[in-house]
Amino acid sequence: MKINTAEFIISNSEVAKCPQDFLPEYAFIGRSNVGKSSLINMLTNHKNLAKTSGRPGKTQLINHFKINNNWFLVDLPGYGYAKVSKKTKSVFQQFITDYFETREQLVCAFVLIDIRHEAQNIDIEFMSYMGESEIPFCIIFTKADKISKTKVDSHIAAYKKQMFANNWEEMPHYFVTSATESIGKDDVLNYIDEVNQEVFKNSNKF
Ligand code: GTP
Ligand code: MG
């Protein structure tokens, strides 16, 4: 899929204030600093559409970007950032869970995982929550440029093992990406394109 237009629409902390347009929506979620905003910029060919930072906790709101006037990308705050106060953290979590539980336009979430690290409890817990809530999601491994191709393969194999050890029956659909090297761009965009075609054809929601 070719991205012709990518427009920032609105940032907010209330799901009720998210855009009312009934368009298929894809959310990017994962630990702070995993590369959610960078990936959105890579996918949309923009350097600064979504704000990025070397320090965790940059994205603090729900950010909607309208793509090709036809669907939304949503940049979300990271979870698991220890340095925000407990109160701020629970507010984050509350509006993130509100978003996932009430946003009818959401057709798929991408859970981002840093390919360099072993499976972390917080990610496994988050994916379990998505599974229990019946929210479709895929995994996107990020920062693949930071390790060799051989390591990419062995890290994914290890990740699968850890998922099975945590009672997952099958590995969710996954992608390997790098925002700096544009790795995985076509794979993710083509997947979104396929899902869009499917929902426009088969869902009476859109
Ligand atoms: P929060 O909004 O704080 O939750 O972070 P985020 O998940 O949006 O991460 P962000 O895109 O801001 O990136 C965090 C840091 O990782 C920045 O310094 C990015 O430059 C770096 N980064 C993101 N993606 C990649 C990548 O694919 N490769 C490399 N080498 N660095 C990356
Ligand atoms: Mg961010």
XYZ file of N, CA, C and O and ligand atoms in Angstrom:
857
model
N 0.846 -1.197 0.000
C 0.000 0.000 0.000
C 0.880 1.246 0.000
O 1.869 1.306 0.713
N 0.471 2.220 -0.799
C 1.220 3.460 -0.850
C 0.539 4.476 0.078
O -0.688 4.598 0.084
N 1.339 5.169 0.874
C 0.750 6.202 1.739
C 0.840 7.538 0.999
O 1.931 8.035 0.722
N -0.319 8.077 0.645
C -0.327 9.367 -0.057
C -0.483 10.529 0.907
O 0.146 11.560 0.743
N -1.316 10.352 1.917
C -1.492 11.424 2.892
C -1.503 10.861 4.310
O -2.059 9.789 4.559
N -0.858 11.596 5.205
C -0.846 11.225 6.627
C -1.016 12.518 7.402
O -0.172 13.403 7.358
N -2.150 12.634 8.065
C -2.503 13.897 8.741
C -2.679 13.679 10.228
O -3.409 12.766 10.627
N -2.064 14.537 11.031
C -2.344 14.488 12.470
C -3.748 15.051 12.692
O -4.078 16.110 12.173
N -4.577 14.352 13.454
C -5.946 14.840 13.683
C -6.123 15.390 15.092
O -6.503 16.538 15.265
N -5.835 14.599 16.121
C -6.095 15.074 17.485
C -5.335 14.216 18.503
O -5.087 13.036 18.270
N -4.971 14.865 19.625
C -4.396 14.152 20.773
C -5.347 14.338 21.935
O -5.816 15.455 22.151
N -5.612 13.307 22.682
C -6.390 13.512 23.898
C -6.312 12.322 24.827
O -5.782 11.286 24.475
N -6.833 12.525 26.039
C -6.782 11.451 27.028
C -8.171 10.891 27.295
O -8.376 10.183 28.270
N -9.124 11.259 26.428
C -10.476 10.716 26.629
C -10.953 10.031 25.369
O -10.977 10.649 24.303
N -11.341 8.799 25.519
C -11.766 8.037 24.342
C -12.973 8.722 23.688
O -13.098 8.744 22.464
N -13.822 9.334 24.508
C -15.018 9.981 23.977
C -14.664 11.107 23.008
O -15.468 11.480 22.155
N -13.450 11.658 23.154
C -13.068 12.783 22.286
C -12.269 12.327 21.055
O -11.820 13.153 20.269
N -12.089 11.032 20.921
C -11.393 10.527 19.730
C -12.269 10.808 18.503
O -13.484 10.969 18.634
N -11.685 10.838 17.293
C -12.479 11.154 16.103
C -13.709 10.260 15.962
O -13.649 9.066 16.253
N -14.784 10.866 15.527
C -16.044 10.130 15.386
C -16.139 9.385 14.054
O -16.981 8.510 13.886
N -15.289 9.745 13.094
C -15.336 9.083 11.774
C -15.278 7.580 11.968
O -14.448 7.090 12.735
N -16.119 6.878 11.257
C -16.098 5.428 11.414
C -15.185 4.805 10.367
O -15.625 4.347 9.313
N -13.888 4.830 10.680
C -12.865 4.282 9.777
C -12.071 3.237 10.536
O -11.886 3.351 11.742
N -11.573 2.215 9.821
C -10.775 1.197 10.511
C -9.540 1.815 11.150
O -8.915 2.710 10.571
N -9.228 1.300 12.331
C -8.179 1.926 13.129
C -7.169 0.881 13.615
O -7.549 -0.234 13.986
N -5.894 1.255 13.601
C -4.785 0.374 13.991
C -3.976 1.085 15.070
O -3.482 2.196 14.846
N -3.852 0.459 16.249
C -3.182 1.123 17.366
C -1.804 0.520 17.612
O -1.607 -0.694 17.474
N -0.870 1.366 17.988
C 0.492 0.934 18.297
C 0.721 1.080 19.792
O 0.594 2.170 20.347
N 1.038 -0.039 20.432
C 1.151 -0.071 21.880
C 2.382 -0.896 22.247
O 2.844 -1.721 21.482
N 2.902 -0.670 23.448
C 4.083 -1.421 23.888
C 4.792 -0.621 24.956
O 4.377 0.489 25.299
N 5.878 -1.203 25.489
C 6.606 -0.528 26.545
C 7.132 0.834 26.079
O 7.409 1.017 24.902
N 7.306 1.721 27.034
C 7.890 3.023 26.736
C 9.229 2.828 26.068
O 10.010 1.963 26.480
N 9.480 3.642 25.016
C 10.780 3.649 24.356
C 10.998 2.473 23.397
O 12.085 2.328 22.845
N 9.974 1.656 23.193
C 10.149 0.497 22.310
C 10.229 0.908 20.834
O 10.723 0.154 19.997
N 9.716 2.122 20.550
C 9.807 2.628 19.173
C 8.475 2.771 18.454
O 8.417 2.755 17.227
N 7.393 3.002 19.212
C 6.062 3.121 18.599
C 5.981 4.335 17.677
O 5.563 4.237 16.525
N 6.399 5.493 18.213
C 6.268 6.722 17.427
C 7.215 6.679 16.221
O 6.845 7.092 15.115
N 8.416 6.155 16.423
C 9.388 6.061 15.318
C 8.845 5.167 14.211
O 9.005 5.460 13.019
N 8.193 4.085 14.586
C 7.650 3.164 13.591
C 6.547 3.844 12.774
O 6.470 3.680 11.552
N 5.712 4.614 13.459
C 4.642 5.332 12.749
C 5.250 6.310 11.743
O 4.805 6.403 10.600
N 6.304 7.001 12.134
C 6.966 7.915 11.192
C 7.556 7.151 10.010
O 7.459 7.595 8.861
N 8.155 6.012 10.282
C 8.745 5.214 9.203
C 7.652 4.751 8.234
O 7.764 4.893 7.027
N 6.555 4.235 8.797
C 5.484 3.704 7.933
C 4.866 4.798 7.067
O 4.438 4.534 5.946
N 4.800 6.018 7.604
C 4.115 7.098 6.883
C 5.074 7.991 6.103
O 4.649 9.006 5.542
N 6.349 7.658 6.081
C 7.385 8.469 5.400
C 7.486 9.885 5.949
O 7.696 10.827 5.191
N 7.273 10.054 7.234
C 7.401 11.382 7.836
C 8.463 11.321 8.925
O 8.494 10.360 9.687
N 9.278 12.384 9.003
C 10.286 12.376 10.072
C 9.664 12.666 11.428
O 10.050 12.076 12.435
N 8.716 13.598 11.446
C 8.222 14.075 12.743
C 6.712 14.064 12.895
O 6.160 14.893 13.604
N 6.039 13.175 12.218
C 4.578 13.139 12.354
C 4.230 12.789 13.809
O 3.478 13.481 14.470
N 4.806 11.709 14.307
C 4.630 11.329 15.714
C 5.898 11.743 16.456
O 6.995 11.576 15.939
N 5.724 12.285 17.664
C 6.895 12.789 18.396
C 7.666 11.645 19.050
O 7.086 10.805 19.729
N 8.989 11.658 18.837
C 9.831 10.592 19.401
C 10.833 11.199 20.380
O 11.050 12.407 20.386
N 11.435 10.343 21.193
C 12.456 10.827 22.125
C 13.302 9.669 22.619
O 12.823 8.538 22.710
N 14.544 9.959 22.953
C 15.412 8.945 23.538
C 15.010 8.627 24.972
O 15.407 7.604 25.523
N 14.235 9.535 25.571
C 13.811 9.292 26.959
C 12.416 8.690 26.980
O 11.517 9.175 26.291
N 12.224 7.640 27.779
C 10.905 7.004 27.815
C 9.828 7.945 28.346
O 10.122 8.860 29.101
N 8.601 7.717 27.931
C 7.481 8.516 28.440
C 7.146 9.701 27.563
O 6.433 10.617 27.971
N 7.644 9.715 26.311
C 7.407 10.868 25.437
C 5.923 10.994 25.068
O 5.324 12.047 25.216
N 5.353 9.923 24.564
C 3.951 9.985 24.142
C 3.067 9.770 25.366
O 3.188 8.760 26.049
N 2.211 10.762 25.653
C 1.401 10.644 26.867
C -0.093 10.658 26.575
O -0.906 10.601 27.490
N -0.453 10.794 25.297
C -1.873 10.899 24.958
C -2.220 9.912 23.844
O -1.327 9.294 23.265
N -3.502 9.815 23.547
C -3.943 9.015 22.399
C -3.845 9.939 21.175
O -4.474 11.000 21.161
N -3.046 9.567 20.196
C -2.828 10.434 19.026
C -3.374 9.776 17.765
O -2.942 8.681 17.408
N -4.299 10.471 17.121
C -4.891 9.934 15.884
C -4.280 10.553 14.634
O -4.208 11.783 14.526
N -3.889 9.713 13.703
C -3.374 10.157 12.397
C -4.245 9.525 11.324
O -4.446 8.300 11.332
N -4.769 10.370 10.428
C -5.619 9.833 9.354
C -4.753 9.563 8.128
O -3.979 10.434 7.703
N -4.869 8.351 7.607
C -4.022 7.929 6.497
C -4.862 7.759 5.229
O -5.901 7.084 5.261
N -4.392 8.364 4.146
C -5.072 8.259 2.838
C -6.566 8.558 2.951
O -7.358 8.033 2.160
N -6.938 9.372 3.947
C -8.346 9.711 4.157
C -9.250 8.507 4.356
O -10.454 8.587 4.182
N -8.648 7.384 4.750
C -9.366 6.123 4.670
C -9.265 5.269 5.931
O -10.071 4.379 6.158
N -8.240 5.492 6.751
C -8.059 4.705 7.985
C -7.190 5.486 8.963
O -6.555 6.479 8.595
N -7.198 5.035 10.217
C -6.411 5.734 11.250
C -5.262 4.884 11.780
O -5.421 3.672 11.990
N -4.155 5.563 12.029
C -3.070 4.998 12.843
C -3.168 5.692 14.182
O -3.395 6.897 14.248
N -2.967 4.951 15.268
C -3.071 5.565 16.589
C -1.799 5.304 17.384
O -1.393 4.152 17.575
N -1.169 6.392 17.792
C 0.041 6.305 18.622
C -0.393 6.434 20.083
O -1.072 7.394 20.451
N -0.010 5.450 20.886
C -0.446 5.438 22.293
C 0.749 5.620 23.225
O 1.892 5.347 22.845
N 0.492 6.024 24.462
C 1.583 6.104 25.441
C 2.103 4.706 25.737
O 1.379 3.726 25.603
N 3.357 4.641 26.164
C 3.930 3.347 26.517
C 3.457 2.894 27.884
O 3.083 3.707 28.718
N 3.478 1.600 28.101
C 3.227 1.105 29.453
C 4.560 0.721 30.091
O 5.569 0.588 29.405
N 4.548 0.573 31.407
C 5.726 0.066 32.096
C 6.849 1.064 32.274
O 7.993 0.679 32.442
N 6.528 2.349 32.244
C 7.579 3.329 32.477
C 7.616 3.658 33.959
O 6.728 4.318 34.494
N 8.650 3.169 34.638
C 8.686 3.215 36.103
C 8.739 4.633 36.665
O 8.288 4.875 37.777
N 9.281 5.571 35.883
C 9.524 6.884 36.486
C 8.310 7.798 36.590
O 8.372 8.800 37.267
N 7.224 7.492 35.896
C 6.041 8.347 36.119
C 5.432 7.966 37.468
O 5.536 6.819 37.895
N 4.808 8.956 38.112
C 4.287 8.692 39.449
C 3.191 7.640 39.373
O 2.593 7.424 38.317
N 2.906 7.015 40.499
C 1.885 5.965 40.527
C 0.552 6.491 40.021
O -0.152 5.819 39.287
N 0.247 7.749 40.419
C -1.050 8.296 40.043
C -1.116 8.463 38.515
O -2.052 8.034 37.871
N -0.057 9.075 37.956
C -0.036 9.277 36.502
C -0.140 7.931 35.810
O -0.845 7.772 34.827
N 0.577 6.955 36.350
C 0.597 5.637 35.744
C -0.801 5.017 35.701
O -1.207 4.480 34.679
N -1.540 5.163 36.801
C -2.854 4.541 36.784
C -3.784 5.292 35.831
O -4.642 4.687 35.199
N -3.573 6.621 35.702
C -4.399 7.361 34.742
C -4.079 6.864 33.332
O -4.973 6.581 32.536
N -2.791 6.704 33.024
C -2.396 6.161 31.711
C -3.108 4.859 31.469
O -3.720 4.619 30.461
N -2.968 3.969 32.467
C -3.502 2.642 32.249
C -5.004 2.685 32.062
O -5.536 1.975 31.246
N -5.652 3.542 32.833
C -7.101 3.622 32.719
C -7.519 4.073 31.322
O -8.372 3.465 30.694
N -6.888 5.129 30.808
C -7.387 5.548 29.497
C -6.929 4.637 28.371
O -7.597 4.517 27.351
N -5.826 3.936 28.599
C -5.442 2.936 27.588
C -6.459 1.785 27.587
O -6.931 1.366 26.531
N -6.816 1.321 28.776
C -7.783 0.206 28.796
C -9.163 0.689 28.311
O -9.831 -0.036 27.587
N -9.549 1.933 28.664
C -10.812 2.479 28.126
C -10.774 2.457 26.605
O -11.745 2.079 25.946
N -9.646 2.888 26.072
C -9.502 2.929 24.619
C -9.727 1.529 24.034
O -10.548 1.334 23.135
N -8.998 0.546 24.573
C -9.102 -0.798 23.994
C -10.482 -1.414 24.178
O -10.954 -2.168 23.350
N -11.120 -1.075 25.289
C -12.388 -1.741 25.569
C -13.599 -1.076 24.921
O -14.641 -1.699 24.793
N -13.445 0.184 24.505
C -14.639 0.847 23.970
C -14.515 1.323 22.527
O -15.511 1.683 21.915
N -13.326 1.326 21.984
C -13.160 1.909 20.656
C -13.589 0.907 19.578
O -12.846 -0.012 19.227
N -14.792 1.101 19.078
C -15.344 0.107 18.144
C -14.614 0.065 16.814
O -14.616 -0.948 16.117
N -14.005 1.182 16.443
C -13.318 1.248 15.146
C -12.012 0.467 15.125
O -11.454 0.208 14.059
N -11.517 0.107 16.313
C -10.226 -0.587 16.376
C -10.352 -1.971 15.732
O -11.119 -2.800 16.197
N -9.574 -2.199 14.669
C -9.646 -3.531 14.054
C -8.433 -4.383 14.400
O -8.500 -5.608 14.380
N -7.312 -3.735 14.722
C -6.130 -4.522 15.082
C -5.154 -3.645 15.862
O -4.986 -2.468 15.553
N -4.545 -4.240 16.874
C -3.499 -3.526 17.621
C -2.164 -4.173 17.269
O -2.099 -5.375 17.000
N -1.135 -3.364 17.255
C 0.212 -3.886 17.089
C 0.930 -3.734 18.419
O 1.068 -2.612 18.927
N 1.340 -4.861 18.985
C 2.071 -4.826 20.256
C 3.553 -4.861 19.910
O 4.046 -5.832 19.333
N 4.244 -3.773 20.248
C 5.652 -3.660 19.873
C 6.569 -4.241 20.946
O 6.370 -3.993 22.140
N 7.548 -4.997 20.482
C 8.497 -5.666 21.374
C 9.902 -5.387 20.856
O 10.167 -5.604 19.670
N 10.774 -4.953 21.725
C 12.177 -4.714 21.344
C 12.840 -6.075 21.097
O 12.896 -6.902 22.013
N 13.320 -6.285 19.877
C 13.822 -7.614 19.501
C 15.065 -8.034 20.298
O 15.409 -9.205 20.358
N 15.702 -7.074 20.952
C 16.950 -7.407 21.655
C 16.711 -8.135 22.973
O 17.619 -8.761 23.497
N 15.502 -7.996 23.505
C 15.287 -8.496 24.871
C 14.478 -9.778 24.939
O 13.681 -10.074 24.057
N 14.663 -10.506 26.048
C 13.825 -11.674 26.324
C 12.399 -11.222 26.603
O 12.177 -10.067 26.931
N 11.459 -12.156 26.520
C 10.062 -11.819 26.828
C 9.975 -11.242 28.241
O 10.556 -11.789 29.178
N 9.277 -10.111 28.359
C 9.119 -9.456 29.658
C 7.700 -9.726 30.162
O 6.753 -9.721 29.367
N 7.592 -9.897 31.487
C 6.274 -10.182 32.057
C 5.211 -9.186 31.639
O 4.095 -9.555 31.313
N 5.589 -7.912 31.650
C 4.583 -6.887 31.378
C 3.996 -7.041 29.967
O 2.802 -6.839 29.740
N 4.833 -7.453 29.005
C 4.343 -7.651 27.635
C 3.459 -8.893 27.550
O 2.409 -8.881 26.908
N 3.912 -9.948 28.224
C 3.122 -11.186 28.217
C 1.763 -10.917 28.875
O 0.717 -11.334 28.369
N 1.789 -10.169 29.992
C 0.526 -9.842 30.673
C -0.374 -9.009 29.776
O -1.575 -9.216 29.699
N 0.245 -8.043 29.089
C -0.561 -7.193 28.213
C -1.197 -8.017 27.090
O -2.377 -7.874 26.786
N -0.416 -8.929 26.512
C -0.958 -9.760 25.429
C -2.049 -10.697 25.961
O -3.028 -10.962 25.264
N -1.881 -11.166 27.198
C -2.933 -12.008 27.786
C -4.217 -11.195 27.938
O -5.313 -11.683 27.647
N -4.041 -9.955 28.380
C -5.205 -9.067 28.519
C -5.901 -8.884 27.155
O -7.130 -8.956 27.054
N -5.105 -8.692 26.110
C -5.682 -8.513 24.769
C -6.423 -9.792 24.347
O -7.513 -9.720 23.786
N -5.801 -10.928 24.627
C -6.424 -12.202 24.281
C -7.753 -12.385 25.007
O -8.778 -12.686 24.390
N -7.720 -12.136 26.329
C -8.950 -12.293 27.125
C -10.024 -11.304 26.686
O -11.207 -11.604 26.711
N -9.605 -10.121 26.273
C -10.579 -9.102 25.853
C -10.989 -9.287 24.388
O -11.740 -8.478 23.842
N -10.435 -10.326 23.753
C -10.740 -10.638 22.347
C -10.456 -9.473 21.402
O -11.232 -9.164 20.504
N -9.344 -8.818 21.666
C -8.929 -7.726 20.783
C -7.844 -8.276 19.858
O -6.799 -8.734 20.327
N -8.101 -8.278 18.542
C -7.099 -8.830 17.626
C -5.795 -8.032 17.705
O -5.816 -6.803 17.746
N -4.683 -8.754 17.747
C -3.404 -8.047 17.748
C -2.323 -8.867 17.048
O -2.442 -10.088 16.911
N -1.283 -8.163 16.609
C -0.083 -8.786 16.050
C 1.089 -8.270 16.877
O 0.982 -7.238 17.537
N 2.205 -8.989 16.793
C 3.432 -8.498 17.426
C 4.271 -7.805 16.355
O 4.361 -8.287 15.226
N 4.864 -6.676 16.708
C 5.883 -6.079 15.836
C 7.182 -6.033 16.630
O 7.262 -5.347 17.653
N 8.175 -6.797 16.186
C 9.499 -6.692 16.795
C 10.180 -5.447 16.233
O 10.176 -5.230 15.010
N 10.746 -4.627 17.117
C 11.370 -3.369 16.689
C 12.896 -3.410 16.852
O 13.434 -4.296 17.511
N 13.538 -2.432 16.252
C 14.982 -2.184 16.401
C 15.841 -3.340 15.884
O 16.894 -3.646 16.446
N 15.372 -3.990 14.808
C 16.089 -5.141 14.251
C 17.471 -4.749 13.727
O 18.335 -5.604 13.566
N 17.667 -3.447 13.467
C 18.998 -3.005 13.000
C 20.058 -3.137 14.085
O 21.250 -3.118 13.803
N 19.611 -3.275 15.333
C 20.578 -3.270 16.435
C 21.241 -4.627 16.675
O 22.177 -4.711 17.458
N 20.746 -5.676 16.021
C 21.390 -6.999 16.165
C 21.548 -7.649 14.783
O 20.903 -7.231 13.818
N 22.381 -8.682 14.700
C 22.615 -9.332 13.402
C 21.387 -10.142 12.979
O 20.535 -10.471 13.810
N 21.341 -10.458 11.702
C 20.237 -11.232 11.150
C 20.119 -12.594 11.859
O 19.015 -13.073 12.157
N 21.273 -13.208 12.135
C 21.258 -14.508 12.823
C 20.623 -14.362 14.198
O 19.831 -15.201 14.638
N 20.999 -13.275 14.887
C 20.420 -13.052 16.222
C 18.926 -12.773 16.128
O 18.159 -13.181 17.002
N 18.503 -12.062 15.078
C 17.068 -11.800 14.908
C 16.331 -13.139 14.928
O 15.364 -13.329 15.661
N 16.826 -14.097 14.140
C 16.158 -15.398 14.056
C 16.186 -16.132 15.402
O 15.176 -16.685 15.831
N 17.339 -16.120 16.074
C 17.402 -16.872 17.337
C 16.566 -16.183 18.422
O 15.938 -16.850 19.245
N 16.515 -14.853 18.407
C 15.692 -14.158 19.405
C 14.204 -14.458 19.191
O 13.451 -14.624 20.144
N 13.798 -14.539 17.920
C 12.385 -14.840 17.654
C 12.060 -16.273 18.093
O 11.020 -16.519 18.712
N 12.978 -17.185 17.810
C 12.761 -18.580 18.231
C 12.640 -18.651 19.756
O 11.753 -19.334 20.297
N 13.506 -17.910 20.456
C 13.461 -17.909 21.922
C 12.150 -17.279 22.414
O 11.543 -17.744 23.391
N 11.721 -16.232 21.713
C 10.485 -15.550 22.111
C 9.287 -16.498 21.990
O 8.433 -16.565 22.872
N 9.269 -17.232 20.870
C 8.176 -18.202 20.658
C 8.149 -19.207 21.798
O 7.096 -19.499 22.351
N 9.323 -19.706 22.160
C 9.414 -20.692 23.247
C 8.829 -20.116 24.525
O 8.094 -20.779 25.256
N 9.198 -18.849 24.801
C 8.704 -18.236 26.030
C 7.181 -18.027 25.991
O 6.517 -18.164 27.007
N 6.668 -17.733 24.807
C 5.205 -17.590 24.683
C 4.526 -18.933 24.985
O 3.541 -18.990 25.712
N 5.081 -20.006 24.421
C 4.491 -21.328 24.659
C 4.590 -21.687 26.147
O 3.655 -22.236 26.722
N 5.743 -21.336 26.758
C 5.921 -21.620 28.183
C 4.897 -20.857 29.014
O 4.552 -21.241 30.127
N 4.401 -19.733 28.454
C 3.382 -18.952 29.156
C 1.971 -19.309 28.683
O 1.069 -18.472 28.698
N 1.836 -20.524 28.202
C 0.530 -21.074 27.838
C -0.111 -20.516 26.574
O -1.315 -20.628 26.387
N 0.687 -19.895 25.709
C 0.115 -19.491 24.418
C 0.142 -20.699 23.509
O 1.157 -21.384 23.409
N -0.985 -20.937 22.826
C -1.033 -22.116 21.966
C -0.340 -21.871 20.637
O 0.203 -22.769 20.020
N -0.426 -20.625 20.170
C 0.319 -20.323 18.952
C 0.894 -18.917 19.025
O 0.351 -18.061 19.720
N 1.970 -18.743 18.310
C 2.610 -17.430 18.265
C 1.689 -16.501 17.477
O 1.229 -16.859 16.394
N 1.395 -15.308 18.014
C 0.590 -14.367 17.218
C 1.322 -14.022 15.914
O 2.535 -14.199 15.830
N 0.574 -13.566 14.940
C 1.193 -13.112 13.684
C 2.218 -12.035 14.037
O 1.935 -11.180 14.874
N 3.392 -12.076 13.454
C 4.404 -11.088 13.846
C 5.183 -10.524 12.660
O 5.223 -11.123 11.581
N 5.782 -9.378 12.892
C 6.590 -8.682 11.888
C 7.924 -8.301 12.526
O 7.988 -8.057 13.727
N 8.956 -8.232 11.699
C 10.268 -7.773 12.166
C 10.536 -6.426 11.495
O 10.416 -6.305 10.277
N 10.865 -5.416 12.302
C 11.013 -4.073 11.727
C 12.231 -3.329 12.273
O 12.769 -3.666 13.323
N 12.612 -2.322 11.521
C 13.542 -1.314 12.039
C 13.085 0.033 11.496
O 12.900 0.178 10.281
N 12.898 0.995 12.388
C 12.461 2.322 11.951
C 13.616 3.051 11.274
O 13.405 3.812 10.321
N 14.831 2.797 11.726
C 15.967 3.535 11.141
C 16.342 2.967 9.772
O 16.766 3.706 8.900
N 16.145 1.666 9.574
C 16.540 1.037 8.300
C 15.332 0.730 7.415
O 15.476 0.047 6.397
N 14.164 1.185 7.812
C 12.922 0.904 7.062
C 12.688 -0.586 6.818
O 12.147 -0.978 5.795
N 13.114 -1.419 7.733
C 12.870 -2.865 7.583
C 11.408 -3.156 7.954
O 10.882 -2.593 8.921
N 10.765 -4.015 7.166
C 9.419 -4.482 7.498
C 8.296 -3.546 7.088
O 7.116 -3.853 7.312
N 8.638 -2.440 6.459
C 7.627 -1.440 6.112
C 6.525 -2.011 5.216
O 5.341 -1.895 5.523
N 6.921 -2.650 4.096
C 5.920 -3.175 3.168
C 5.094 -4.279 3.817
O 3.890 -4.375 3.583
N 5.758 -5.105 4.651
C 5.024 -6.203 5.301
C 3.886 -5.647 6.155
O 2.756 -6.130 6.088
N 4.196 -4.632 6.957
C 3.165 -4.083 7.857
C 2.077 -3.365 7.044
O 0.879 -3.579 7.259
N 2.506 -2.550 6.073
C 1.506 -1.795 5.293
C 0.630 -2.722 4.449
O -0.578 -2.493 4.332
N 1.227 -3.765 3.894
C 0.414 -4.698 3.095
C -0.579 -5.442 3.971
O -1.713 -5.701 3.561
N -0.148 -5.762 5.193
C -1.056 -6.438 6.125
C -2.256 -5.523 6.435
O -3.414 -5.954 6.382
N -1.951 -4.258 6.723
C -3.032 -3.300 7.027
C -3.973 -3.183 5.816
O -5.196 -3.175 5.956
N -3.381 -3.134 4.634
C -4.178 -3.033 3.407
C -5.127 -4.231 3.271
O -6.314 -4.073 2.978
N -4.588 -5.420 3.534
C -5.428 -6.628 3.432
C -6.570 -6.595 4.448
O -7.713 -6.911 4.120
N -6.233 -6.205 5.684
C -7.285 -6.159 6.709
C -8.330 -5.096 6.338
O -9.537 -5.315 6.461
N -7.862 -3.957 5.838
C -8.807 -2.911 5.418
C -9.768 -3.435 4.355
O -10.980 -3.236 4.439
N -9.218 -4.114 3.363
C -10.082 -4.630 2.282
C -11.111 -5.597 2.841
O -12.289 -5.561 2.472
N -10.629 -6.429 3.753
C -11.513 -7.417 4.385
C -12.644 -6.724 5.153
O -13.811 -7.070 5.005
N -12.290 -5.735 5.993
C -13.336 -5.118 6.827
C -14.289 -4.262 5.987
O -15.486 -4.222 6.265
N -13.761 -3.627 4.953
C -14.671 -2.824 4.119
C -15.655 -3.734 3.384
O -16.799 -3.378 3.150
N -15.190 -4.930 3.045
C -16.047 -5.866 2.312
C -17.030 -6.589 3.242
O -18.205 -6.717 2.928
N -16.531 -7.012 4.395
C -17.318 -7.944 5.210
C -17.935 -7.392 6.485
O -18.759 -8.056 7.104
N -17.477 -6.229 6.936
C -17.997 -5.764 8.212
C -19.091 -4.732 7.964
O -18.925 -3.827 7.137
N -20.191 -4.874 8.691
C -21.230 -3.852 8.525
C -20.971 -2.632 9.397
O -21.747 -1.694 9.421
N -19.823 -2.662 10.124
C -19.473 -1.507 10.956
C -18.996 -0.322 10.101
O -19.151 0.821 10.469
N -18.350 -0.639 8.952
C -17.714 0.455 8.180
C -18.450 0.763 6.892
O -19.058 -0.080 6.303
P 7.227 6.506 24.328
O 6.403 7.453 23.536
O 8.113 7.201 25.291
O 6.453 5.398 24.941
O 8.311 5.807 23.317
P 8.077 5.180 21.869
O 7.749 3.745 22.000
O 7.157 6.013 21.045
O 9.571 5.239 21.282
P 10.200 6.306 20.277
O 9.676 6.089 18.886
O 10.092 7.672 20.853
O 11.719 5.795 20.246
C 12.481 5.665 21.420
C 13.966 5.690 21.069
O 14.316 4.532 20.313
C 14.390 6.892 20.213
O 15.671 7.307 20.622
C 14.424 6.317 18.795
O 15.331 6.999 17.957
C 14.903 4.902 19.065
N 14.399 3.968 18.041
C 13.106 3.734 17.727
N 13.013 2.815 16.750
C 14.266 2.457 16.422
C 14.849 1.526 15.489
O 14.161 0.815 14.725
N 16.210 1.418 15.470
C 17.018 2.144 16.295
N 18.336 1.956 16.200
N 16.515 3.034 17.186
C 15.169 3.187 17.252
Mg 5.946 7.552 21.576
